[in-house]
Amino acid sequence: MAIDDATIIDALRRHLSLAAAKQVVAAGNLANLNTPGYRAREVSFADALDDRLASAATMRATHPAHLAGAPAEPANVREARGLPSRRDGNNVQLDRELLAMTRASGEFAAAQTALAAKFRLVRYALNEGR
Amino acid sequence: MASPLRSAVDAAASALAAERARIEVAVSNLANIESTRSAEGGPYRRRDVVLQTAPVDSFDHALGRASAIGVRVAAIVEDTTAPRRRYEPSHPDADADGYVALPNVDPAEEMVDMLSAARAYQANLTAINLIRDMVQRALDLGRA
């Protein structure tokens, strides 16, 4: 099976979006490190993948705010499970969130490197090998 | 669409402001640990910061997109616990029994608050640096 450049570039783009979404969610958690009652959120990759597969077949509006035909974002944010709460009802863990951010940063860098290499090849082809 | 990474920076920045407010309040509590007179009358009362979540990008939030949740100072409230009392008849603010009402500030509590706020401040600065690295890498894609 041939995989064309557009498919690879699109997959890498989704990877970048997912890493960015993880970064955004972790930053929100860190910002609320001391907010009473705040529950940590996380991006669930399995859920995001399921969503992606479901939306690839049919584009459904599952939320009244959805715009018709808008591509589904590959990010599914839900409350993090299994984290112990502090006395004020907050369950954000500083090290966990910083680790998530570092990891997302690494994923982003990896996808960006691959995407840059891909673009370089495309540019090479466009310039007829010059 | 506003860049999601920008909303992450906004969230971290809102946390920097909130944590700085906590440190400022803890410092003013410590500074007034012996203030027996205040603008409201009576001894200074310990103040506490109440934090509240605040979506930084309400449009993305309404669409259920991954938008960062920021934080804001909802209120600065006065601690209502009773003032400390110290026997000091020579003090100008002593009552008829010779007791002076002193602010209900506990230095240990303020120190712990300041440490926790400073740690959270550092963590959010680290977060901003990580996001900046990501934005920089994304911009590198546009370079030849």
GROMACS .gro file of C-alpha atoms in nm:
model
  274
    1MET     CA    1   0.000   0.000   0.000
    2ALA     CA    2   0.141   0.331  -0.102
    3ILE     CA    3   0.130   0.609   0.154
    4ASP     CA    4   0.141   0.949  -0.007
    5ASP     CA    5   0.305   1.258   0.133
    6ALA     CA    6  -0.025   1.425   0.214
    7THR     CA    7  -0.126   1.139   0.445
    8ILE     CA    8   0.204   1.150   0.630
    9ILE     CA    9   0.200   1.527   0.659
   10ASP     CA   10  -0.158   1.516   0.784
   11ALA     CA   11  -0.071   1.248   1.042
   12LEU     CA   12   0.224   1.456   1.164
   13ARG     CA   13   0.002   1.764   1.179
   14ARG     CA   14  -0.242   1.574   1.401
   15HIS     CA   15   0.048   1.462   1.616
   16LEU     CA   16   0.153   1.825   1.658
   17SER     CA   17  -0.205   1.924   1.749
   18LEU     CA   18  -0.229   1.645   2.003
   19ALA     CA   19   0.101   1.745   2.165
   20ALA     CA   20  -0.015   2.108   2.174
   21ALA     CA   21  -0.350   2.005   2.328
   22LYS     CA   22  -0.168   1.808   2.598
   23GLN     CA   23   0.050   2.111   2.667
   24VAL     CA   24  -0.255   2.338   2.690
   25VAL     CA   25  -0.437   2.108   2.933
   26ALA     CA   26  -0.130   2.060   3.153
   27ALA     CA   27  -0.072   2.437   3.159
   28GLY     CA   28  -0.433   2.483   3.272
   29ASN     CA   29  -0.383   2.228   3.547
   30LEU     CA   30  -0.063   2.398   3.663
   31ALA     CA   31  -0.235   2.736   3.664
   32ASN     CA   32  -0.494   2.593   3.901
   33LEU     CA   33  -0.243   2.429   4.133
   34ASN     CA   34  -0.391   2.617   4.427
   35THR     CA   35  -0.755   2.657   4.324
   36PRO     CA   36  -0.981   2.482   4.576
   37GLY     CA   37  -1.203   2.216   4.423
   38TYR     CA   38  -1.026   2.215   4.084
   39ARG     CA   39  -1.004   1.869   3.924
   40ALA     CA   40  -0.705   1.789   3.702
   41ARG     CA   41  -0.789   1.733   3.335
   42GLU     CA   42  -0.603   1.529   3.077
   43VAL     CA   43  -0.611   1.455   2.707
   44SER     CA   44  -0.702   1.096   2.650
   45PHE     CA   45  -0.531   0.958   2.342
   46ALA     CA   46  -0.750   0.647   2.319
   47ASP     CA   47  -1.066   0.857   2.331
   48ALA     CA   48  -0.920   1.098   2.080
   49LEU     CA   49  -0.836   0.809   1.847
   50ASP     CA   50  -1.185   0.661   1.878
   51ASP     CA   51  -1.332   1.003   1.805
   52ARG     CA   52  -1.107   1.041   1.508
   53LEU     CA   53  -1.204   0.702   1.364
   54ALA     CA   54  -1.572   0.767   1.428
   55SER     CA   55  -1.564   1.111   1.273
   56ALA     CA   56  -1.365   0.986   0.973
   57ALA     CA   57  -1.659   0.769   0.870
   58THR     CA   58  -1.937   1.018   0.928
   59MET     CA   59  -1.923   1.378   1.038
   60ARG     CA   60  -2.177   1.412   1.316
   61ALA     CA   61  -2.270   1.714   1.521
   62THR     CA   62  -2.255   1.573   1.874
   63HIS     CA   63  -2.273   1.909   2.044
   64PRO     CA   64  -2.514   2.195   1.976
   65ALA     CA   65  -2.214   2.427   1.941
   66HIS     CA   66  -2.056   2.218   1.665
   67LEU     CA   67  -2.031   2.386   1.330
   68ALA     CA   68  -2.153   2.172   1.042
   69GLY     CA   69  -1.872   1.992   0.867
   70ALA     CA   70  -1.599   2.128   1.091
   71PRO     CA   71  -1.318   1.874   1.123
   72ALA     CA   72  -1.304   1.712   1.463
   73GLU     CA   73  -1.017   1.824   1.681
   74PRO     CA   74  -0.799   1.530   1.778
   75ALA     CA   75  -0.822   1.625   2.141
   76ASN     CA   76  -1.054   1.477   2.394
   77VAL     CA   77  -1.026   1.636   2.735
   78ARG     CA   78  -1.163   1.465   3.038
   79GLU     CA   79  -1.110   1.468   3.409
   80ALA     CA   80  -0.801   1.273   3.514
   81ARG     CA   81  -0.891   0.960   3.707
   82GLY     CA   82  -0.726   0.795   4.003
   83LEU     CA   83  -0.549   1.098   4.144
   84PRO     CA   84  -0.564   1.149   4.520
   85SER     CA   85  -0.737   1.471   4.623
   86ARG     CA   86  -0.598   1.717   4.869
   87ARG     CA   87  -0.809   1.843   5.155
   88ASP     CA   88  -0.939   2.137   4.950
   89GLY     CA   89  -1.071   1.900   4.680
   90ASN     CA   90  -0.790   1.987   4.437
   91ASN     CA   91  -0.605   1.692   4.280
   92VAL     CA   92  -0.336   1.860   4.070
   93GLN     CA   93   0.012   1.715   4.119
   94LEU     CA   94   0.294   1.951   4.036
   95ASP     CA   95   0.545   1.688   3.921
   96ARG     CA   96   0.287   1.500   3.716
   97GLU     CA   97   0.189   1.813   3.522
   98LEU     CA   98   0.547   1.926   3.466
   99LEU     CA   99   0.630   1.577   3.343
  100ALA     CA  100   0.330   1.585   3.108
  101MET     CA  101   0.446   1.921   2.973
  102THR     CA  102   0.803   1.801   2.919
  103ARG     CA  103   0.675   1.488   2.750
  104ALA     CA  104   0.437   1.684   2.525
  105SER     CA  105   0.723   1.917   2.439
  106GLY     CA  106   0.932   1.616   2.336
  107GLU     CA  107   0.651   1.470   2.125
  108PHE     CA  108   0.604   1.806   1.958
  109ALA     CA  109   0.975   1.831   1.883
  110ALA     CA  110   0.981   1.480   1.737
  111ALA     CA  111   0.683   1.543   1.509
  112GLN     CA  112   0.822   1.882   1.411
  113THR     CA  113   1.156   1.729   1.316
  114ALA     CA  114   0.984   1.468   1.100
  115LEU     CA  115   0.759   1.731   0.942
  116ALA     CA  116   1.057   1.956   0.868
  117ALA     CA  117   1.233   1.662   0.700
  118LYS     CA  118   0.921   1.593   0.495
  119PHE     CA  119   0.895   1.958   0.390
  120ARG     CA  120   1.263   1.953   0.297
  121LEU     CA  121   1.201   1.658   0.063
  122VAL     CA  122   0.900   1.830  -0.093
  123ARG     CA  123   1.104   2.147  -0.142
  124TYR     CA  124   1.385   1.939  -0.293
  125ALA     CA  125   1.140   1.791  -0.541
  126LEU     CA  126   0.993   2.133  -0.620
  127ASN     CA  127   1.338   2.270  -0.692
  128GLU     CA  128   1.410   1.976  -0.923
  129GLY     CA  129   1.683   1.844  -0.703
  130ARG     CA  130   1.875   2.166  -0.680
  131MET     CA  131  -0.896   3.045   1.576
  132ALA     CA  132  -0.679   3.171   1.852
  133SER     CA  133  -0.370   2.960   1.886
  134PRO     CA  134  -0.422   2.698   2.157
  135LEU     CA  135  -0.065   2.748   2.271
  136ARG     CA  136  -0.136   3.114   2.325
  137SER     CA  137  -0.425   3.020   2.551
  138ALA     CA  138  -0.183   2.798   2.745
  139VAL     CA  139   0.052   3.094   2.790
  140ASP     CA  140  -0.245   3.308   2.897
  141ALA     CA  141  -0.343   3.048   3.156
  142ALA     CA  142   0.011   3.027   3.293
  143ALA     CA  143   0.031   3.407   3.300
  144SER     CA  144  -0.297   3.428   3.492
  145ALA     CA  145  -0.147   3.186   3.745
  146LEU     CA  146   0.164   3.404   3.777
  147ALA     CA  147  -0.058   3.700   3.864
  148ALA     CA  148  -0.266   3.495   4.110
  149GLU     CA  149   0.038   3.348   4.286
  150ARG     CA  150   0.199   3.690   4.306
  151ALA     CA  151  -0.121   3.816   4.470
  152ARG     CA  152  -0.093   3.534   4.725
  153ILE     CA  153   0.266   3.630   4.803
  154GLU     CA  154   0.172   3.997   4.834
  155VAL     CA  155  -0.109   3.916   5.073
  156ALA     CA  156   0.112   3.684   5.282
  157VAL     CA  157   0.379   3.956   5.298
  158SER     CA  158   0.130   4.220   5.410
  159ASN     CA  159  -0.001   3.977   5.672
  160LEU     CA  160   0.352   3.928   5.802
  161ALA     CA  161   0.426   4.301   5.787
  162ASN     CA  162   0.121   4.378   5.999
  163ILE     CA  163   0.176   4.103   6.253
  164GLU     CA  164   0.189   4.361   6.536
  165SER     CA  165  -0.045   4.628   6.393
  166THR     CA  166  -0.301   4.701   6.661
  167ARG     CA  167  -0.472   4.973   6.460
  168SER     CA  168  -0.626   4.945   6.114
  169ALA     CA  169  -0.845   5.156   5.885
  170GLU     CA  170  -1.151   4.950   5.986
  171GLY     CA  171  -1.071   4.997   6.354
  172GLY     CA  172  -0.930   4.734   6.586
  173PRO     CA  173  -0.626   4.523   6.509
  174TYR     CA  174  -0.528   4.428   6.155
  175ARG     CA  175  -0.709   4.118   6.036
  176ARG     CA  176  -0.531   3.847   5.841
  177ARG     CA  177  -0.624   3.842   5.472
  178ASP     CA  178  -0.662   3.540   5.249
  179VAL     CA  179  -0.675   3.510   4.870
  180VAL     CA  180  -0.961   3.310   4.717
  181LEU     CA  181  -0.870   3.162   4.379
  182GLN     CA  182  -1.119   3.066   4.112
  183THR     CA  183  -1.090   2.897   3.773
  184ALA     CA  184  -1.140   3.121   3.471
  185PRO     CA  185  -1.143   2.993   3.111
  186VAL     CA  186  -0.897   3.207   2.916
  187ASP     CA  187  -1.065   3.153   2.579
  188SER     CA  188  -1.439   3.132   2.632
  189PHE     CA  189  -1.508   3.070   2.263
  190ASP     CA  190  -1.292   2.759   2.245
  191HIS     CA  191  -1.429   2.658   2.584
  192ALA     CA  192  -1.789   2.678   2.459
  193LEU     CA  193  -1.700   2.460   2.162
  194GLY     CA  194  -1.556   2.199   2.396
  195ARG     CA  195  -1.211   2.241   2.246
  196ALA     CA  196  -0.891   2.195   2.437
  197SER     CA  197  -0.858   2.539   2.582
  198ALA     CA  198  -0.654   2.608   2.889
  199ILE     CA  199  -0.826   2.695   3.212
  200GLY     CA  200  -0.671   2.993   3.380
  201VAL     CA  201  -0.711   3.117   3.731
  202ARG     CA  202  -0.808   3.449   3.881
  203VAL     CA  203  -0.826   3.605   4.222
  204ALA     CA  204  -1.197   3.585   4.305
  205ALA     CA  205  -1.174   3.778   4.630
  206ILE     CA  206  -0.943   3.878   4.909
  207VAL     CA  207  -1.125   3.792   5.230
  208GLU     CA  208  -1.054   3.869   5.591
  209ASP     CA  209  -0.983   3.585   5.829
  210THR     CA  210  -1.256   3.596   6.091
  211THR     CA  211  -1.078   3.407   6.367
  212ALA     CA  212  -1.052   3.596   6.694
  213PRO     CA  213  -0.750   3.821   6.745
  214ARG     CA  214  -0.465   3.705   6.964
  215ARG     CA  215  -0.462   3.862   7.310
  216ARG     CA  216  -0.151   3.955   7.499
  217TYR     CA  217  -0.129   4.095   7.850
  218GLU     CA  218   0.045   4.429   7.820
  219PRO     CA  219  -0.117   4.698   8.037
  220SER     CA  220   0.132   4.965   7.932
  221HIS     CA  221   0.025   4.942   7.566
  222PRO     CA  222  -0.186   5.240   7.451
  223ASP     CA  223  -0.441   5.003   7.288
  224ALA     CA  224  -0.480   4.780   7.594
  225ASP     CA  225  -0.834   4.723   7.717
  226ALA     CA  226  -0.958   4.769   8.074
  227ASP     CA  227  -0.816   4.430   8.178
  228GLY     CA  228  -0.474   4.516   8.035
  229TYR     CA  229  -0.498   4.291   7.730
  230VAL     CA  230  -0.400   4.404   7.381
  231ALA     CA  231  -0.581   4.256   7.081
  232LEU     CA  232  -0.320   4.161   6.821
  233PRO     CA  233  -0.374   4.053   6.459
  234ASN     CA  234  -0.475   3.689   6.406
  235VAL     CA  235  -0.163   3.626   6.196
  236ASP     CA  236   0.037   3.306   6.242
  237PRO     CA  237   0.390   3.347   6.100
  238ALA     CA  238   0.427   2.975   6.029
  239GLU     CA  239   0.107   2.972   5.825
  240GLU     CA  240   0.219   3.274   5.621
  241MET     CA  241   0.557   3.114   5.555
  242VAL     CA  242   0.392   2.796   5.428
  243ASP     CA  243   0.158   3.001   5.208
  244MET     CA  244   0.449   3.197   5.064
  245LEU     CA  245   0.649   2.882   4.992
  246SER     CA  246   0.356   2.716   4.818
  247ALA     CA  247   0.287   3.030   4.613
  248ALA     CA  248   0.654   3.064   4.519
  249ARG     CA  249   0.670   2.700   4.409
  250ALA     CA  250   0.356   2.739   4.199
  251TYR     CA  251   0.500   3.058   4.048
  252GLN     CA  252   0.818   2.873   3.950
  253ALA     CA  253   0.618   2.584   3.804
  254ASN     CA  254   0.417   2.820   3.584
  255LEU     CA  255   0.731   2.999   3.468
  256THR     CA  256   0.872   2.658   3.370
  257ALA     CA  257   0.548   2.590   3.183
  258ILE     CA  258   0.579   2.918   2.991
  259ASN     CA  259   0.935   2.831   2.893
  260LEU     CA  260   0.827   2.488   2.767
  261ILE     CA  261   0.546   2.640   2.562
  262ARG     CA  262   0.784   2.899   2.422
  263ASP     CA  263   1.016   2.621   2.306
  264MET     CA  264   0.724   2.456   2.129
  265VAL     CA  265   0.618   2.777   1.956
  266GLN     CA  266   0.978   2.834   1.852
  267ARG     CA  267   0.995   2.485   1.702
  268ALA     CA  268   0.667   2.540   1.518
  269LEU     CA  269   0.807   2.863   1.374
  270ASP     CA  270   1.119   2.676   1.263
  271LEU     CA  271   0.898   2.480   1.022
  272GLY     CA  272   0.853   2.796   0.818
  273ARG     CA  273   1.225   2.848   0.777
  274ALA     CA  274   1.407   2.721   0.472
   0.00000   0.00000   0.00000
